[in-house]
Coordinates of C-alpha atoms and ligand atoms in Angstrom, one line a residue:
Chain P
M436 CA 0.0 0.0 0.0
D437 CA 1.5 3.4 -0.8
E438 CA 1.5 6.1 1.7
N439 CA -1.2 8.2 0.1
L440 CA -3.5 5.3 -0.1
K441 CA -3.0 4.5 3.5
R442 CA -3.7 8.0 4.6
S443 CA -6.8 8.2 2.4
I444 CA -8.2 5.0 4.0
M445 CA -7.6 6.5 7.4
I446 CA -9.2 9.8 6.5
E447 CA -12.2 8.1 4.9
H448 CA -12.8 6.0 8.0
Y449 CA -12.2 9.0 10.3
Q450 CA -14.6 11.3 8.5
N451 CA -17.2 8.6 7.7
P452 CA -16.8 6.0 10.3
L453 CA -18.6 2.7 10.0
N454 CA -20.5 1.1 12.8
K455 CA -20.4 4.2 14.9
G456 CA -23.2 4.7 17.4
I457 CA -24.0 2.2 20.1
I458 CA -27.6 1.2 20.7
D459 CA -28.6 0.1 24.1
D460 CA -29.6 -3.4 23.1
E461 CA -29.7 -6.6 25.0
G462 CA -27.0 -9.1 24.1
Y463 CA -24.3 -6.6 23.6
K464 CA -21.2 -6.6 25.8
R465 CA -19.8 -3.2 26.3
V466 CA -16.4 -1.8 27.3
N467 CA -15.0 1.7 27.7
M468 CA -11.5 2.3 26.6
N469 CA -10.1 5.5 28.0
S470 CA -6.5 6.0 27.0
K471 CA -4.2 6.5 30.0
T472 CA -1.8 8.7 28.2
C473 CA -3.9 10.7 25.8
I474 CA -7.5 11.8 25.4
D475 CA -8.9 9.0 23.3
N476 CA -12.1 7.8 24.8
L477 CA -14.1 5.1 23.0
D478 CA -16.8 2.7 23.8
F479 CA -17.2 -0.6 22.1
A480 CA -20.2 -2.9 22.0
C481 CA -20.1 -6.4 20.7
K482 CA -22.7 -9.1 20.2
I483 CA -21.4 -12.6 20.3
E484 CA -23.6 -15.6 19.5
D485 CA -22.5 -19.2 19.3
G486 CA -18.9 -18.2 19.3
I487 CA -19.3 -15.8 16.4
I488 CA -19.1 -12.0 16.4
K489 CA -22.5 -11.1 15.1
D490 CA -22.2 -7.3 15.5
L491 CA -19.5 -4.8 16.6
K492 CA -20.0 -1.1 17.2
F493 CA -18.1 1.8 18.7
D494 CA -18.8 5.3 19.8
G495 CA -17.0 8.2 21.5
E496 CA -14.4 10.8 20.8
A497 CA -10.8 10.1 19.7
C498 CA -8.1 11.1 17.3
A499 CA -8.0 10.2 13.7
I500 CA -5.9 7.1 14.2
S501 CA -8.0 5.6 17.0
T502 CA -11.3 6.5 15.3
S503 CA -10.3 5.2 11.9
S504 CA -8.8 2.1 13.4
A505 CA -12.0 1.4 15.3
S506 CA -14.1 1.8 12.2
I507 CA -11.9 -0.6 10.2
M508 CA -11.8 -3.0 13.1
T509 CA -15.6 -3.2 13.4
E510 CA -15.9 -4.0 9.8
L511 CA -13.1 -6.6 9.8
F512 CA -14.4 -8.6 12.7
K513 CA -18.0 -9.0 11.9
G514 CA -18.9 -12.6 11.3
K515 CA -15.6 -13.9 12.6
T516 CA -15.4 -16.7 15.2
I517 CA -13.7 -16.0 18.5
S518 CA -10.6 -18.0 17.5
E519 CA -10.3 -16.2 14.2
A520 CA -10.7 -12.9 16.0
K521 CA -7.9 -13.8 18.4
E522 CA -5.6 -14.6 15.5
I523 CA -6.4 -11.4 13.7
I524 CA -5.8 -9.3 16.9
E525 CA -2.5 -11.1 17.4
N526 CA -1.3 -10.4 13.9
Y527 CA -2.5 -6.8 14.1
E528 CA -0.5 -6.3 17.3
N529 CA 2.5 -7.9 15.8
M530 CA 2.3 -5.5 12.8
I531 CA 2.1 -2.4 15.1
N532 CA 5.0 -3.7 17.2
E533 CA 7.2 -4.5 14.1
K534 CA 7.1 -8.2 14.5
P535 CA 6.3 -10.8 11.8
Y536 CA 2.7 -11.0 10.9
N537 CA 0.3 -12.2 8.2
K538 CA -0.9 -9.2 6.3
D539 CA -3.5 -11.3 4.4
L540 CA -5.6 -11.4 7.6
L541 CA -5.7 -7.6 8.1
E542 CA -7.4 -6.1 5.0
D543 CA -7.7 -2.3 5.3
A544 CA -6.1 -2.5 8.8
N545 CA -2.8 -2.9 6.9
C546 CA -2.8 0.9 6.5
Y547 CA -1.3 1.2 10.0
D548 CA 1.8 -0.9 9.1
E549 CA 4.1 2.1 9.4
I550 CA 2.6 3.7 12.5
Y551 CA 5.7 2.5 14.4
K552 CA 7.4 5.5 12.9
Q553 CA 5.3 7.7 15.2
P554 CA 5.7 5.8 18.5
N555 CA 3.3 8.2 20.3
R556 CA 0.5 6.9 18.0
K557 CA 0.9 3.2 18.4
K558 CA -1.3 3.2 21.4
C559 CA -4.0 5.0 19.3
A560 CA -3.9 2.3 16.7
L561 CA -4.0 -0.4 19.3
L562 CA -6.8 1.0 21.5
P563 CA -9.8 -0.5 19.6
Y564 CA -8.1 -3.9 19.5
E565 CA -7.5 -3.8 23.3
G566 CA -11.2 -3.0 23.7
L567 CA -12.2 -6.0 21.6
K568 CA -9.8 -8.2 23.4
K569 CA -11.3 -7.3 26.7
I570 CA -14.8 -8.2 25.5
I571 CA -13.6 -11.5 24.0
E572 CA -11.7 -12.5 27.1
D573 CA -14.7 -11.9 29.3
S574 CA -17.0 -13.9 27.0
Chain K
M1464 CA 22.2 35.9 29.2
D1465 CA 22.7 33.2 26.6
F1466 CA 19.8 30.8 27.0
K1467 CA 21.1 28.5 24.3
K1468 CA 24.3 28.1 26.3
D1469 CA 22.5 27.8 29.7
F1470 CA 19.7 25.3 28.7
P1471 CA 21.0 22.1 27.2
M1472 CA 17.5 21.2 26.0
L1473 CA 17.4 24.3 23.8
G1474 CA 20.0 22.7 21.6
T1475 CA 18.0 19.7 20.8
N1476 CA 16.0 20.9 17.8
T1477 CA 12.7 20.8 19.6
I1478 CA 10.5 23.8 20.0
Y1479 CA 9.3 23.4 23.6
L1480 CA 5.9 25.1 24.1
D1481 CA 4.7 23.1 27.1
N1482 CA 6.0 25.2 29.9
C1483 CA 2.8 25.0 31.9
A1484 CA 3.5 21.3 32.3
T1485 CA 7.2 21.7 33.3
T1486 CA 10.0 24.0 32.3
L1487 CA 13.5 23.3 30.9
K1488 CA 16.4 23.4 33.4
P1489 CA 19.5 25.5 33.2
L1490 CA 22.9 24.0 33.7
S1491 CA 23.3 25.8 37.0
V1492 CA 20.4 23.8 38.4
I1493 CA 21.6 20.5 36.8
D1494 CA 25.1 21.1 38.1
E1495 CA 23.9 21.9 41.6
V1496 CA 22.0 18.6 41.7
S1497 CA 24.9 16.6 40.6
D1498 CA 27.3 18.4 42.8
Y1499 CA 25.3 17.3 45.8
Y1500 CA 25.8 13.7 44.8
K1501 CA 29.4 14.2 43.9
K1502 CA 30.7 16.5 46.6
Y1503 CA 28.7 16.4 49.8
S1504 CA 26.3 13.5 49.6
A1505 CA 25.1 13.3 53.2
N1506 CA 21.8 13.4 54.9
A1507 CA 20.5 16.6 56.6
H1508 CA 20.1 17.2 60.3
R1509 CA 23.0 15.0 61.1
G1510 CA 25.5 17.7 62.0
D1511 CA 28.1 15.4 63.4
Y1512 CA 30.4 15.8 60.5
D1513 CA 31.4 18.4 58.0
I1514 CA 29.6 17.4 54.8
S1515 CA 26.3 17.0 56.7
R1516 CA 26.7 20.5 58.2
I1517 CA 27.3 21.8 54.7
V1518 CA 24.0 20.2 53.6
D1519 CA 22.2 21.8 56.5
E1520 CA 23.6 25.2 55.7
K1521 CA 22.8 24.9 52.1
L1522 CA 19.2 23.8 52.8
L1523 CA 18.7 26.7 55.1
E1524 CA 20.1 29.1 52.5
V1525 CA 17.5 27.8 49.9
R1526 CA 14.7 28.1 52.5
K1527 CA 15.7 31.8 53.1
K1528 CA 15.9 32.4 49.4
T1529 CA 12.5 30.9 48.9
A1530 CA 11.0 33.0 51.7
S1531 CA 12.4 36.2 50.2
F1532 CA 11.3 35.2 46.7
I1533 CA 7.7 35.3 47.7
N1534 CA 8.4 37.8 50.5
A1535 CA 7.3 35.6 53.4
E1536 CA 7.9 37.0 56.8
S1537 CA 10.1 34.1 58.0
Q1538 CA 11.8 31.1 56.5
N1539 CA 9.9 29.0 59.0
E1540 CA 6.8 29.6 56.9
I1541 CA 8.4 27.7 54.0
V1542 CA 7.8 24.0 54.0
F1543 CA 9.5 21.9 51.3
T1544 CA 7.2 19.3 49.7
S1545 CA 7.4 17.0 46.7
G1546 CA 5.4 19.5 44.6
A1547 CA 2.3 21.6 44.5
T1548 CA 0.1 18.5 44.7
E1549 CA 1.5 17.3 48.0
G1550 CA 1.3 20.8 49.4
L1551 CA -2.4 21.1 48.5
N1552 CA -3.1 17.7 50.0
M1553 CA -1.2 18.7 53.2
I1554 CA -3.2 21.8 53.7
I1555 CA -6.6 20.5 52.7
K1556 CA -6.3 17.2 54.6
G1557 CA -4.0 18.3 57.4
F1558 CA -5.7 21.6 58.2
F1559 CA -9.1 22.1 56.7
K1560 CA -10.3 18.6 57.3
N1561 CA -10.3 19.5 61.1
Y1562 CA -11.0 23.2 60.7
L1563 CA -14.3 22.8 58.8
R1564 CA -17.5 21.8 60.4
S1565 CA -20.5 20.1 58.9
K1566 CA -22.3 22.4 56.5
D1567 CA -19.4 24.8 56.3
E1568 CA -18.7 25.9 52.7
V1569 CA -15.6 25.7 50.6
L1570 CA -15.6 28.1 47.6
T1571 CA -13.7 27.2 44.5
T1572 CA -14.2 27.2 40.7
K1573 CA -14.8 24.8 37.9
A1574 CA -11.5 25.6 36.3
E1575 CA -9.2 24.2 39.0
H1576 CA -6.6 21.5 38.7
A1577 CA -7.3 18.0 39.9
S1578 CA -4.6 18.4 42.5
L1579 CA -6.8 21.1 44.2
I1580 CA -10.2 19.7 43.6
L1581 CA -9.7 16.0 44.5
P1582 CA -8.4 16.6 48.0
W1583 CA -11.5 18.8 48.6
F1584 CA -13.8 16.1 47.4
D1585 CA -12.2 13.7 49.8
V1586 CA -12.4 16.1 52.8
V1587 CA -16.0 17.2 52.3
R1588 CA -17.1 13.6 51.9
K1589 CA -15.7 13.0 55.4
N1590 CA -16.7 16.1 57.3
G1591 CA -20.0 17.1 55.8
A1592 CA -18.8 20.5 54.5
T1593 CA -19.9 21.4 51.0
I1594 CA -18.2 22.7 47.9
N1595 CA -19.6 25.7 46.0
Y1596 CA -18.4 27.0 42.7
I1597 CA -17.8 30.7 42.0
D1598 CA -19.5 31.5 38.7
L1599 CA -17.1 32.0 35.8
T1600 CA -17.7 34.8 33.4
D1601 CA -18.3 34.1 29.7
D1602 CA -14.6 34.4 29.1
L1603 CA -14.0 32.0 32.0
T1604 CA -12.5 34.4 34.4
V1605 CA -13.2 35.1 38.1
T1606 CA -14.4 38.5 39.0
M1607 CA -14.6 40.1 42.4
E1608 CA -18.3 40.6 41.9
N1609 CA -18.9 36.8 41.4
V1610 CA -16.7 36.0 44.3
K1611 CA -18.8 38.3 46.5
K1612 CA -22.0 36.7 45.1
A1613 CA -20.8 33.2 46.0
I1614 CA -19.9 34.0 49.6
T1615 CA -22.4 33.1 52.3
K1616 CA -22.3 33.1 56.1
K1617 CA -21.1 29.5 55.9
T1618 CA -18.1 30.2 53.7
K1619 CA -14.9 29.3 55.6
V1620 CA -12.4 29.0 52.8
I1621 CA -11.8 30.2 49.3
S1622 CA -9.5 27.9 47.4
L1623 CA -8.4 28.6 43.9
A1624 CA -5.5 29.0 41.5
H1625 CA -3.9 32.3 41.1
I1626 CA -3.5 31.5 37.4
T1627 CA -5.3 28.5 35.9
N1628 CA -3.4 26.1 33.7
V1629 CA -6.0 25.8 31.0
I1630 CA -6.6 29.4 29.9
G1631 CA -4.2 31.2 32.2
D1632 CA -6.6 33.8 33.6
V1633 CA -5.2 35.8 36.5
R1634 CA -7.5 35.9 39.5
P1635 CA -7.7 39.1 41.7
I1636 CA -6.0 37.4 44.6
K1637 CA -5.2 40.5 46.6
E1638 CA -8.8 41.8 46.5
I1639 CA -10.1 38.3 47.2
C1640 CA -7.9 38.0 50.3
K1641 CA -8.8 41.5 51.5
Y1642 CA -12.5 40.9 51.2
A1643 CA -12.4 37.4 52.6
H1644 CA -10.3 38.3 55.6
K1645 CA -12.9 40.9 56.7
L1646 CA -15.4 38.0 56.9
G1647 CA -13.0 35.6 58.6
I1648 CA -12.5 33.5 55.5
I1649 CA -9.1 31.8 54.9
V1650 CA -7.7 31.9 51.3
L1651 CA -5.7 29.0 49.9
V1652 CA -3.9 29.8 46.6
D1653 CA -2.6 27.3 44.1
G1654 CA 0.4 29.2 42.7
A1655 CA 1.7 26.5 40.4
Q1656 CA 1.2 28.6 37.3
S1657 CA 1.8 32.0 38.8
V1658 CA 4.9 31.9 41.0
P1659 CA 7.1 31.0 38.0
H1660 CA 5.8 33.8 35.9
E1661 CA 5.0 36.8 37.9
K1662 CA 5.8 38.6 41.1
I1663 CA 4.0 37.0 44.1
D1664 CA 4.3 38.9 47.4
V1665 CA 2.5 36.8 50.0
R1666 CA 2.4 39.7 52.5
D1667 CA 1.3 42.4 50.1
M1668 CA -1.4 40.0 48.8
D1669 CA -2.1 38.8 52.3
I1670 CA -2.3 35.1 51.2
D1671 CA -2.9 32.6 53.9
F1672 CA -1.6 29.5 52.2
L1673 CA 0.3 29.1 48.9
T1674 CA 1.6 26.1 47.1
F1675 CA 3.8 25.7 44.0
S1676 CA 6.2 23.4 42.3
A1677 CA 9.9 23.8 41.6
H1678 CA 9.9 22.0 38.3
K1679 CA 7.6 24.6 36.7
M1680 CA 10.2 27.3 37.5
L1681 CA 13.5 25.8 36.2
G1682 CA 13.9 23.6 39.2
P1683 CA 14.1 19.8 39.6
T1684 CA 11.1 17.5 39.7
G1685 CA 10.0 16.2 43.0
V1686 CA 10.3 19.5 44.9
G1687 CA 7.6 22.0 45.9
V1688 CA 6.9 24.7 48.4
L1689 CA 4.1 25.1 50.8
Y1690 CA 3.8 28.6 52.3
G1691 CA 1.5 29.3 55.2
K1692 CA 1.1 32.2 57.6
E1693 CA 2.7 30.9 60.8
K1694 CA -0.5 31.1 62.8
Y1695 CA -2.2 28.7 60.3
L1696 CA 0.8 26.6 59.5
K1697 CA 1.2 25.8 63.2
Q1698 CA -2.2 24.2 63.1
V1699 CA -1.5 22.0 60.1
K1700 CA -1.5 18.4 61.3
P1701 CA 1.3 16.4 59.6
I1702 CA -0.4 13.9 57.3
I1703 CA 2.9 12.0 57.0
E1704 CA 4.8 11.2 60.2
G1705 CA 8.3 9.8 60.7
G1706 CA 11.9 10.7 61.1
G1707 CA 13.1 14.2 61.0
M1708 CA 9.8 15.7 62.2
N1709 CA 9.5 14.4 65.8
A1710 CA 11.2 15.8 68.8
F1711 CA 10.3 13.0 71.2
F1712 CA 8.2 9.8 71.4
D1713 CA 8.0 6.9 73.8
S1714 CA 6.5 3.4 74.0
L1715 CA 3.3 4.8 75.4
G1716 CA 2.6 6.6 72.2
N1717 CA 3.4 10.0 73.4
V1718 CA 4.8 12.1 70.5
E1719 CA 6.1 15.6 70.3
Y1720 CA 6.7 17.1 67.0
K1721 CA 9.5 19.5 66.1
E1722 CA 8.8 23.1 65.4
L1723 CA 8.0 24.4 62.0
P1724 CA 9.0 23.8 59.3
E1725 CA 10.5 20.4 60.1
K1726 CA 7.3 19.3 61.7
L1727 CA 5.8 19.1 58.2
E1728 CA 8.8 17.5 56.5
A1729 CA 8.8 13.9 57.5
G1730 CA 11.5 11.6 56.2
T1731 CA 14.6 12.4 54.2
Q1732 CA 13.8 15.2 51.9
N1733 CA 14.7 15.6 48.3
I1734 CA 17.9 17.3 49.2
A1735 CA 19.5 17.4 45.8
G1736 CA 16.3 18.7 44.3
I1737 CA 15.9 21.4 47.0
L1738 CA 19.5 22.6 46.4
G1739 CA 18.9 22.6 42.7
F1740 CA 15.7 24.7 43.3
G1741 CA 17.9 27.3 45.0
K1742 CA 19.8 27.8 41.8
A1743 CA 16.5 28.0 39.9
I1744 CA 15.5 30.9 42.1
D1745 CA 18.9 32.5 41.5
Y1746 CA 18.4 32.2 37.8
I1747 CA 15.0 33.8 37.9
N1748 CA 16.2 36.6 40.2
E1749 CA 19.0 37.4 37.9
L1750 CA 16.6 37.9 35.0
G1751 CA 14.0 39.6 37.2
I1752 CA 10.5 38.1 37.6
E1753 CA 8.9 41.3 36.3
N1754 CA 11.0 41.2 33.2
I1755 CA 10.0 37.5 32.6
H1756 CA 6.4 38.4 32.9
K1757 CA 6.7 41.4 30.5
Y1758 CA 8.6 39.3 28.0
E1759 CA 6.0 36.5 28.1
V1760 CA 3.1 39.0 27.7
D1761 CA 4.8 40.6 24.7
L1762 CA 5.6 37.3 23.1
K1763 CA 2.1 36.1 23.5
K1764 CA 0.8 39.3 21.9
Y1765 CA 3.1 38.6 19.0
M1766 CA 1.9 35.0 18.8
I1767 CA -1.8 35.9 19.0
D1768 CA -1.3 38.6 16.3
K1769 CA 0.1 36.0 14.0
M1770 CA -2.3 33.2 14.9
S1771 CA -5.3 35.5 14.4
R1772 CA -4.5 35.8 10.8
L1773 CA -5.1 32.1 10.3
K1774 CA -8.6 31.3 9.4
N1775 CA -8.6 27.7 10.8
L1776 CA -8.0 28.5 14.5
T1777 CA -10.3 29.1 17.5
I1778 CA -8.3 30.8 20.3
Y1779 CA -9.9 30.7 23.7
N1780 CA -7.8 33.2 25.6
K1781 CA -6.6 35.9 23.3
D1782 CA -6.7 38.8 25.7
I1783 CA -5.4 37.2 28.9
E1784 CA -2.0 38.6 29.8
N1785 CA 0.5 35.9 30.1
G1786 CA 2.2 33.2 28.1
I1787 CA -0.6 30.7 27.6
V1788 CA -2.4 30.2 24.3
T1789 CA -5.3 27.7 24.3
F1790 CA -6.7 26.9 20.9
N1791 CA -8.3 24.4 18.5
V1792 CA -7.8 23.8 14.8
E1793 CA -11.1 23.7 13.0
G1794 CA -12.2 20.2 12.1
V1795 CA -9.1 18.5 13.6
F1796 CA -9.2 16.7 16.9
A1797 CA -6.7 18.2 19.4
Q1798 CA -4.7 15.0 19.7
D1799 CA -4.2 15.0 15.9
V1800 CA -3.0 18.6 16.0
A1801 CA -0.4 17.7 18.7
A1802 CA 0.7 14.7 16.7
Y1803 CA 1.1 16.9 13.6
L1804 CA 3.1 19.5 15.5
N1805 CA 5.2 16.7 17.1
K1806 CA 6.2 15.7 13.6
K1807 CA 7.5 19.2 13.2
G1808 CA 9.4 19.0 16.4
I1809 CA 7.0 21.3 18.3
C1810 CA 5.8 20.3 21.7
V1811 CA 2.3 21.3 22.8
R1812 CA -0.1 19.8 25.2
V1813 CA -3.6 18.5 24.5
G1814 CA -6.5 17.5 26.6
N1815 CA -8.5 18.8 29.4
H1816 CA -5.2 19.8 31.2
C1817 CA -6.2 18.1 34.5
A1818 CA -9.1 20.5 34.9
K1819 CA -11.8 18.0 33.8
I1820 CA -14.8 20.0 35.1
L1821 CA -13.9 23.0 33.1
S1822 CA -15.2 21.3 30.0
E1823 CA -18.6 21.6 31.5
V1824 CA -18.2 25.4 31.2
L1825 CA -15.9 25.7 28.2
G1826 CA -18.2 23.6 26.0
V1827 CA -15.4 21.8 24.4
K1828 CA -13.7 18.8 26.0
N1829 CA -10.3 19.1 24.6
T1830 CA -8.0 21.9 23.6
C1831 CA -4.4 22.4 22.5
R1832 CA -2.3 24.5 24.8
A1833 CA 1.0 26.3 23.9
S1834 CA 2.6 27.8 26.9
L1835 CA 5.7 30.1 26.8
Y1836 CA 8.6 30.9 29.0
F1837 CA 11.3 33.5 28.8
Y1838 CA 13.6 31.3 26.7
N1839 CA 11.0 30.9 23.9
T1840 CA 11.7 33.3 21.0
K1841 CA 9.9 35.0 18.1
E1842 CA 11.5 32.4 15.9
D1843 CA 9.8 29.6 17.9
V1844 CA 6.5 31.4 17.5
D1845 CA 7.1 31.9 13.7
E1846 CA 7.8 28.2 13.2
F1847 CA 4.8 27.2 15.3
V1848 CA 2.4 29.5 13.4
E1849 CA 3.9 28.5 10.1
A1850 CA 3.2 24.9 10.9
L1851 CA -0.4 25.7 11.7
D1852 CA -0.8 27.6 8.5
N1853 CA -1.7 24.5 6.6
D1854 CA -5.1 23.3 5.3
N1855 CA -4.1 19.7 5.5
I1856 CA -3.2 19.3 9.2
L1857 CA -5.4 16.3 9.6
Y1858 CA -3.8 14.5 6.6
D1859 CA -0.3 15.5 7.6
A1860 CA -0.9 14.3 11.1
L1861 CA -1.3 10.6 10.0
Ligands
LIG2880 C1 -2.7 25.0 38.4 C2 -2.0 23.8 38.8 N1 -2.1 23.3 40.1 C3 -1.4 22.2 40.5 C4 -0.6 21.5 39.6 C5 0.1 20.3 40.2 O1 1.5 20.5 40.1 P1 2.5 19.2 40.4 O2 2.1 18.2 39.4 O3 3.8 19.8 40.1 O4 2.3 18.8 41.8 C6 -0.4 22.0 38.3 C7 0.4 21.2 37.4 O5 0.1 21.0 36.2 C8 -1.1 23.1 37.9 O6 -1.0 23.6 36.7

């Protein structure tokens, strides 16, 4: 992915986020992710049935990296089983932390593959995935 | 003075505009800290040998210097703490917790730092006093009129920052103290953002308690000052007890504390830090605190003038006279603005700046804050404004 394409994917998801807005519905597990070091503050809601992520939504206020990453994540994980989800999360974290990973699993989320160049922003890109991890671990 | 020579950090290609958070340190401070460890690394109050006596003498010298810096009557009114936060906790929990009765009122504002507000929350939960907020004006400042309006017969203490760390407004402390004292109200001033930047004369202003931090005025981290009028300071109960502060104790639990200020300085103090702080005061004195203030005001005017020409900015505190500029870039989240500026080597702070309830009043949760000190230059401002003169900040932040 060239750099301009990566940025346009992020901008598109930041300005027109998908799955944004949480409805108070039964069957959704919720988690609030409030970054310790910056001002990102996002909520996530996930509906898991029979070990499959049926729906995933987010809401809140955060920077362009966190918000776009949340939007991309919610799309990426819908319909995935818990074990598939765990594998994707692990690969995503490896990408952010400059370890070997399988880019075929990450689709649009590959646009953060150079975020390590801005170490302050790694936590922004990771925040949504930490939220999802919490939900999955509890389920 | 050659700031580039005196401040090692000024040679690192960063433009440091976060002086509200902490300031850079001059070599004289850094050297004083390391000299302590290299040349007379002994504990205080152990005058049995020379290097310990040297430490005692040096500490006393810094205490006197601090007293004269804020024009306290006596060096015994100067208590060294670990920072403004500890000082505030010591006064609120060690003095006001016992002083206030149920239904007494504490007056403060919604623009205060967490370090002032949270200890109050804790105390009023325990003793049944209540917190009332002085109304802020539309431009978020505190007027004498609103202070008077908020005072009731139950008001026992007014507790607020001299200068806030979000928009930097200057409160009329002298008038507040004068008015409050006529009614028997005690005034506790958080001087973290004012003592480093303008002349504070605790006797002229008639302040009862004042706290501030060394690291926001060229000094080391982990050092602060608690000033109190002797008559009040005497009544502060130590919230931390231990060595160095007791004169006597026995197995029956009888304890006698030392006199002020040692009574409030339990345990081994941050000796290296306090000594470094002495050099910080020297540096400021050499420049002259009034000159520092004037320079910052002028530099901010220059900055506001340039920033006002950019169409994409909202500035929240244009007319406030000091070195703090709080702003947002239209359509860009504050965090992204800071990330963008960081790419250009410019340090600004984003967020609610530890004054979380101010957002209830300000209407926006998060802002960017650029805060100046005397070593910042017009060139720094030029680069900063040039960076903001960009229609693609969001894109370039990624
Ligand atoms: C107004 C105000 N009060 C208190 C503090 C707390 O100072 P410290 O963290 O040095 O204890 C700060 C620091 O940001 C401040 O700006």
